[in-house]
CSV table of C-alpha atoms in Angstrom, one decimal:
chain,number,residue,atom,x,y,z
A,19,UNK,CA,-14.6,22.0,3.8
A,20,UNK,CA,-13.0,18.3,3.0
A,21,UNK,CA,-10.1,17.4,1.1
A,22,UNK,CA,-9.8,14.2,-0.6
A,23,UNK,CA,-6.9,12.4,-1.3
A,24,UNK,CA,-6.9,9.6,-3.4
A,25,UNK,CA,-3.5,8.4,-6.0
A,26,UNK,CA,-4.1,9.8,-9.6
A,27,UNK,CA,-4.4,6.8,-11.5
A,28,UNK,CA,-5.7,3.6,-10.0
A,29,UNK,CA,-5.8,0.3,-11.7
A,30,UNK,CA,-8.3,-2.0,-10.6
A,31,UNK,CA,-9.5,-5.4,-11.6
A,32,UNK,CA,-8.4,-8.8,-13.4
A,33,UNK,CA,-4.8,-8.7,-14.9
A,34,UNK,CA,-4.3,-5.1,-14.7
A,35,UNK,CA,-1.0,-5.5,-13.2
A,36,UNK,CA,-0.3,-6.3,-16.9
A,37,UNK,CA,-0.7,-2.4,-17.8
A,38,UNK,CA,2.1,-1.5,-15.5
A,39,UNK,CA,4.5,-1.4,-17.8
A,40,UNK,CA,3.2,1.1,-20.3
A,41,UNK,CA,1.9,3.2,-17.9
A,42,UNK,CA,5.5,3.6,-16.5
A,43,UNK,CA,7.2,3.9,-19.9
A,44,UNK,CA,4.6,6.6,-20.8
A,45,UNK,CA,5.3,8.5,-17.7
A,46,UNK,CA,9.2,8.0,-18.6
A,47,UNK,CA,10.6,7.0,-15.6
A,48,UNK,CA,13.4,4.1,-16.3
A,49,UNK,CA,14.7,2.4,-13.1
A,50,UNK,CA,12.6,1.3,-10.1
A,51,UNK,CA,13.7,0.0,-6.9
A,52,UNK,CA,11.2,-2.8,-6.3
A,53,UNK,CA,10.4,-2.5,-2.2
A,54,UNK,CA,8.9,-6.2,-1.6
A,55,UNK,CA,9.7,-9.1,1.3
A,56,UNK,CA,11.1,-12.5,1.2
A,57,UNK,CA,8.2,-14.4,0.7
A,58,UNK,CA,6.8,-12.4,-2.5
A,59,UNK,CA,10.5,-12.3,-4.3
A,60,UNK,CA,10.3,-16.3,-3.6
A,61,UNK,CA,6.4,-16.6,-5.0
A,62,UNK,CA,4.8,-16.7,-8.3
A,63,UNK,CA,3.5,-13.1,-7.3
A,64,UNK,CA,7.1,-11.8,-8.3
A,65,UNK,CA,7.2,-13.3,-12.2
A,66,UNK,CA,3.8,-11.9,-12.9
A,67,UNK,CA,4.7,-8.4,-11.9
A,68,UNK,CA,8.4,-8.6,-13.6
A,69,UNK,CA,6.9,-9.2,-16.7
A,70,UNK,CA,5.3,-6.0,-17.9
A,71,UNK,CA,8.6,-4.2,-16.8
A,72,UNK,CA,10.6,-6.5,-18.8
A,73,UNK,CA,8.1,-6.4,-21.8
A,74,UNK,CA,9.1,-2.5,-22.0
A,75,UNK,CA,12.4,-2.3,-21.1
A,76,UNK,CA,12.3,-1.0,-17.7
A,77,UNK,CA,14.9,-1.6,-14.7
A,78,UNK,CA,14.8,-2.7,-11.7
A,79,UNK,CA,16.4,-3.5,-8.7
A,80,UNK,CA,14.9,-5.6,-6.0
A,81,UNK,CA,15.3,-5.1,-2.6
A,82,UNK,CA,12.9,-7.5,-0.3
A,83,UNK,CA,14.9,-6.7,3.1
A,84,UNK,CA,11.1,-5.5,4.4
A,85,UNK,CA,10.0,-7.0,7.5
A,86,UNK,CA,6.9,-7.2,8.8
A,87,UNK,CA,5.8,-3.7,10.8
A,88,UNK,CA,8.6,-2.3,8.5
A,89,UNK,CA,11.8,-1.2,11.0
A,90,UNK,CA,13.8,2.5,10.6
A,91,UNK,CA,16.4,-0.2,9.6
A,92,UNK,CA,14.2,-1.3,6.5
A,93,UNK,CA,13.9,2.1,5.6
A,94,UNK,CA,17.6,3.3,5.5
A,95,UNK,CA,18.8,0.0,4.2
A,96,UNK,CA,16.2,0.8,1.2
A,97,UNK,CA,17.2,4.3,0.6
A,98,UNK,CA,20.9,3.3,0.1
A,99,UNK,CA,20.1,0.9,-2.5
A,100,UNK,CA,18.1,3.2,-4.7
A,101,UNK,CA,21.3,5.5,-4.0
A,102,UNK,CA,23.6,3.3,-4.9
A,103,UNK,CA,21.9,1.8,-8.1
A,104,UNK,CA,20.5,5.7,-9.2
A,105,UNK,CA,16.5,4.7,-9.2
A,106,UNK,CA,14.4,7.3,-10.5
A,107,UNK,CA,10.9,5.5,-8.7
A,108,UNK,CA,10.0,2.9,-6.6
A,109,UNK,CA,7.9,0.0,-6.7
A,110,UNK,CA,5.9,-1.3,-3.8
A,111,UNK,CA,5.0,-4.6,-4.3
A,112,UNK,CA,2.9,-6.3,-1.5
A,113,UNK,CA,0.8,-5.7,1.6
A,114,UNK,CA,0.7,-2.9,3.9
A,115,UNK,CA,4.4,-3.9,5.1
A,116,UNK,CA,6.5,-3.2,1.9
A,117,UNK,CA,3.8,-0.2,1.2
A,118,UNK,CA,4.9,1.7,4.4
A,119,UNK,CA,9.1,1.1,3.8
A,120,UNK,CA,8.2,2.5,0.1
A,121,UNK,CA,6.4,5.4,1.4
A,122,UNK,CA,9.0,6.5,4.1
A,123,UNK,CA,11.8,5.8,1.6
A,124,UNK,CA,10.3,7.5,-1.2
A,125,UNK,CA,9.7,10.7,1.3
A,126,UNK,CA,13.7,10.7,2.3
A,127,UNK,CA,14.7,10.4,-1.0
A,128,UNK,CA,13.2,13.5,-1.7
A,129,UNK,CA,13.8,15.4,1.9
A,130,UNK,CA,16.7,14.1,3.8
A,131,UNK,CA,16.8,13.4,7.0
A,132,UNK,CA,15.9,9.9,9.1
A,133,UNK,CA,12.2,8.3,9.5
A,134,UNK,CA,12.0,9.6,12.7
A,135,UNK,CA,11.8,13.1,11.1
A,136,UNK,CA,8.3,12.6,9.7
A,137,UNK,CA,6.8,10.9,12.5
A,138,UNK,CA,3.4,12.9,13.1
A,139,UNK,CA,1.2,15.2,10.4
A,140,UNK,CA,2.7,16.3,7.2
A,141,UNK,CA,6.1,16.8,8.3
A,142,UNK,CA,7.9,16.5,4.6
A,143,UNK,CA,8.5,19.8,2.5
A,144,UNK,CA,8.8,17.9,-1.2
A,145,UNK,CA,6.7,15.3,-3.0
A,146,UNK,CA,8.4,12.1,-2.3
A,147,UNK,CA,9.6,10.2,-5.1
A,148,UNK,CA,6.8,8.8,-7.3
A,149,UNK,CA,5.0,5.3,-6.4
A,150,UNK,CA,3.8,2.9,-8.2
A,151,UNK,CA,2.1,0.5,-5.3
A,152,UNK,CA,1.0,-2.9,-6.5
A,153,UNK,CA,-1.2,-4.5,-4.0
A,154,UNK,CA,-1.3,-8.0,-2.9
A,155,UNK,CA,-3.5,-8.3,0.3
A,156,UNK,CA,-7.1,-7.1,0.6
A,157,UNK,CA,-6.4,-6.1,4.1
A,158,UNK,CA,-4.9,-2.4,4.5
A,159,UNK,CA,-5.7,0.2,1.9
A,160,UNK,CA,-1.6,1.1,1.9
A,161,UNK,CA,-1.5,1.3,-1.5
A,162,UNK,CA,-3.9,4.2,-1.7
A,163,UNK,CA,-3.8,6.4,1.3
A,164,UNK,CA,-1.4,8.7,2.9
A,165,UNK,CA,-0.9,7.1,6.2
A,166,UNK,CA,2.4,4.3,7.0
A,167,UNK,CA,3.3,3.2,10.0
A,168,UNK,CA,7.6,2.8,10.9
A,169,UNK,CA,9.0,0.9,13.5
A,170,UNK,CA,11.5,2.8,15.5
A,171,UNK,CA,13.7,-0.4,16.9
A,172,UNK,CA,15.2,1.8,19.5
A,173,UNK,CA,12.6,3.3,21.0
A,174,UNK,CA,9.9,-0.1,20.6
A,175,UNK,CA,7.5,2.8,19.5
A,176,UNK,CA,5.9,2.2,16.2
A,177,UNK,CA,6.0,6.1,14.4
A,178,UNK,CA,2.5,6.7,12.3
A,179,UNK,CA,3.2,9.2,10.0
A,180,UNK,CA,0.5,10.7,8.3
A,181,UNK,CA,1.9,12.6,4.6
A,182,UNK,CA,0.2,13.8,1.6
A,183,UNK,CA,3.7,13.9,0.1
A,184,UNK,CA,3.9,10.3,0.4
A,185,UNK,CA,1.0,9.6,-1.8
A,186,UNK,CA,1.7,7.3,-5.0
A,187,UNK,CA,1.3,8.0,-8.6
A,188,UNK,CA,-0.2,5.1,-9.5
A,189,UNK,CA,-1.9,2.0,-7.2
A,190,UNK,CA,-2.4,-1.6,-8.5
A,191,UNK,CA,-4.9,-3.7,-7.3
A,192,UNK,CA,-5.4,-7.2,-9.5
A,193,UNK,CA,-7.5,-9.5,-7.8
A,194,UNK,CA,-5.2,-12.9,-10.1
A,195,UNK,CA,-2.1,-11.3,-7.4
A,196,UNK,CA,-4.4,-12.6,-4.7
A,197,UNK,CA,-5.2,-16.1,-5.3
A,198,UNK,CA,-2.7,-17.9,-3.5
A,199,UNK,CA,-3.2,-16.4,-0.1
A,200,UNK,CA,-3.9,-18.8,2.7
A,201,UNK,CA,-7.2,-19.1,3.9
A,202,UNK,CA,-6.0,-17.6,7.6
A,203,UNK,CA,-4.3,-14.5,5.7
A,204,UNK,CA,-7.2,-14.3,3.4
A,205,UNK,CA,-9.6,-14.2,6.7
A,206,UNK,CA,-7.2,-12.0,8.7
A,207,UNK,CA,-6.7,-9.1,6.2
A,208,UNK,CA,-10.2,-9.1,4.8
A,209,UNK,CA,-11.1,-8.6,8.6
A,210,UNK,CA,-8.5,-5.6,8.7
A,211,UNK,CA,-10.6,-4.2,5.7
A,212,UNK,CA,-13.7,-4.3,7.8
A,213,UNK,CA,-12.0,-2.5,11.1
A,214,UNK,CA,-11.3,0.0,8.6
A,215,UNK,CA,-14.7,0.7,6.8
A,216,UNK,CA,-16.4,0.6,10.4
A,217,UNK,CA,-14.4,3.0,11.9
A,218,UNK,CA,-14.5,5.5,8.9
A,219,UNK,CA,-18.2,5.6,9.4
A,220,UNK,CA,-18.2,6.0,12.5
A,221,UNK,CA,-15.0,8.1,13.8
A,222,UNK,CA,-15.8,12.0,13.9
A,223,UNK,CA,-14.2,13.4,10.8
A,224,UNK,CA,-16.8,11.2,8.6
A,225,UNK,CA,-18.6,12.9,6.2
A,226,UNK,CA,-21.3,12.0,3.5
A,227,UNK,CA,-19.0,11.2,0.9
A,228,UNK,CA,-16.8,8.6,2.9
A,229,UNK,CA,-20.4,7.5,5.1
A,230,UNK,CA,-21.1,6.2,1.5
A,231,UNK,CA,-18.0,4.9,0.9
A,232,UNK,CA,-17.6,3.1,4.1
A,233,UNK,CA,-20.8,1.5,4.1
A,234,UNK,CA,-20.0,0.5,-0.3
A,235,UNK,CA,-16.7,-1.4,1.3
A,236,UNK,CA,-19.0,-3.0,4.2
A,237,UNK,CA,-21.3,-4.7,2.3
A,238,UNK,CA,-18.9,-5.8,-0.4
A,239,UNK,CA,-17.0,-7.4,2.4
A,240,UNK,CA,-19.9,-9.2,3.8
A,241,UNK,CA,-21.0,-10.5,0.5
A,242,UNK,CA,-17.2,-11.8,-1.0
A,243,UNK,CA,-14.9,-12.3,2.3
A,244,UNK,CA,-16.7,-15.7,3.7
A,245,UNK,CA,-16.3,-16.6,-0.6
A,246,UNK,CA,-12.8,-15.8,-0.4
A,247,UNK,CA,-12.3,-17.3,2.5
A,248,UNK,CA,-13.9,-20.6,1.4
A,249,UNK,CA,-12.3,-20.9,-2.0
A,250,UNK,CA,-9.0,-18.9,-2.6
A,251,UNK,CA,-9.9,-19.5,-6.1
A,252,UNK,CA,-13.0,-17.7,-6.3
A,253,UNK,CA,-11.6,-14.9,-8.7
A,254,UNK,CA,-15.0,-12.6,-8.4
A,255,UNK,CA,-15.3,-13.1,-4.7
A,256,UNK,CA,-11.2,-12.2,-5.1
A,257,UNK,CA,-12.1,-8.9,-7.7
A,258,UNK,CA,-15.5,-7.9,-4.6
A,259,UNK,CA,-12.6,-7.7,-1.9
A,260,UNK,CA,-10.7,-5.4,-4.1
A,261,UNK,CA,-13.0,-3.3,-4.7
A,262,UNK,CA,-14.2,-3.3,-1.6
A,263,UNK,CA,-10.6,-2.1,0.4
A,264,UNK,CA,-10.4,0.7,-2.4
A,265,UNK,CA,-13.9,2.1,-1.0
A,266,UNK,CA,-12.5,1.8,2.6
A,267,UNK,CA,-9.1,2.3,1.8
A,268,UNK,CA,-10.6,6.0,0.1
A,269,UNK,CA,-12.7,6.3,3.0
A,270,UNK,CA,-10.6,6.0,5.9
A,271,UNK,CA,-8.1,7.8,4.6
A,272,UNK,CA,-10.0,11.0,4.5
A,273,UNK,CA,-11.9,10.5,7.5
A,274,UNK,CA,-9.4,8.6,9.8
A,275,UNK,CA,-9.8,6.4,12.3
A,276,UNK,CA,-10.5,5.8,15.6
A,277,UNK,CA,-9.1,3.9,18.8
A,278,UNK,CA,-9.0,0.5,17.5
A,279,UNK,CA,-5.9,1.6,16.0
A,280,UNK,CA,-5.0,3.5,19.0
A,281,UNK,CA,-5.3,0.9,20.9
A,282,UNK,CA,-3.5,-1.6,18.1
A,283,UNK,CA,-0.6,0.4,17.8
A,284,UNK,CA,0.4,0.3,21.6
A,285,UNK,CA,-0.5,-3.3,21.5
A,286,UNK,CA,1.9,-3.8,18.3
């Protein structure tokens, strides 16, 4: 017996982060707290994204206090500004960084208590509060899987928690959020996509269905990444590396992993 977890609506492909906004306004939720980092809120990623909320009328407040490997300090920081301006959801907007802080923050708001309570298996009692997680790396699958990784400060220990409360609602991946990444970030994530489609297929809780996935994600990856790579601008080679860390993403996060990420984790 599997179970497959996977977010219930996922929008994939050229300027679908322009259906945002009447996805959320359907769903009526009216005030997000927008989870992001310095250098997106100072891009031309941020304007694109603001846009469909603004087109129907939905609040927000942005918080981009996220570092990179996302700190306990991130988290509580986050929560206490979607207290304090009463958010009813939360927007991740970026790469696997500002997709963990949303996914821890979203399960406190919901459960109490400090990160360091969910560190582990499935440690949260309620749904967190619903995510809509727009994507802007081709690197880490955060947007659609149930795993994020916390840095406890005090301890130098970096907490995996692993929560199908902490699922979102609704994952974004547009390929036109992508086109100004650096060639070395372009290179470096897309090579995080591959650790995690080989180590799906290969770690022991693979099964047929995320073998096939795995191996979909591998050989979109060899056919776009070295495109991507070579031309930032290339929006199909762009759209085949989405499509390809929504295969692995899927896969791995059914199947899990193996000691690469053991061994990264101790290393981070």
């Amino acid at each position: 017996m599997a179970t497959f977890y996977v977010p219930s609506v996922n929008l994939i492909g050229k300027g679908v982060v322009n259906e945002v906004g009447p996805y959320i306004k359907e769903l009526g939720y009216k005030k997000a707290l927008l989870v992001t980092d310095k250098f997106i809120e100072g891009s031309d990623i941020l304007p694109k994204v603001l846009k469909p909320l603004d087109a129907e009328g939905i609040e927000y407040v942005i918080f981009s206090d996220v570092e990179p490997n996302p700190t306990c300090k991130n988290v509580t920081d986050g929560l206490a500004a979607l207290k304090e301006h009463g958010c009813d959801f939360i927007i991740s907007l970026g790469g696997g960084s500002p997709q963990d802080a949303a996914s821890c923050i979203s399960i406190i708001a919901t459960n109490g208590g400090k990160p360091q309570d969910y560190e582990g298996l499935h440690k949260s009692a309620k749904k967190g509060l619903p995510v809509v997680a727009i994507n802007t790396t081709a690197g880490t699958s955060a947007e659609i899987t149930i795993n994020y990784v916390i840095t406890d400060e005090e301890r130098k220990v970096k907490m995996v928690m692993v929560d199908k409360n902490s699922l979102a609602l609704i994952s974004v991946n547009d390929p036109e959020l992508m086109l100004s990444k650096p060639k070395g970030l372009t290179a470096a994530t897309g090579m995080d996509a591959l650790t995690h489609a080989v180590e799906a297929l290969v770690t022991p809780g693979a099964y047929n269905v995320t073998k096939k996935l795995s191996i979909g994600a591998i050989e979109l990856i060899k056919e776009y990444l070295p495109r991507a790579v070579a031309n930032g601008q290339d929006i199909e080679a762009r759209e085949g590396m989405v499509n390809a860390i929504f295969l692995g993403g899927m896969s791995f996060n059914n199947a899990g992993l193996g000691y690469v990420h053991s061994m990264a984790h101790q290393l981070g």
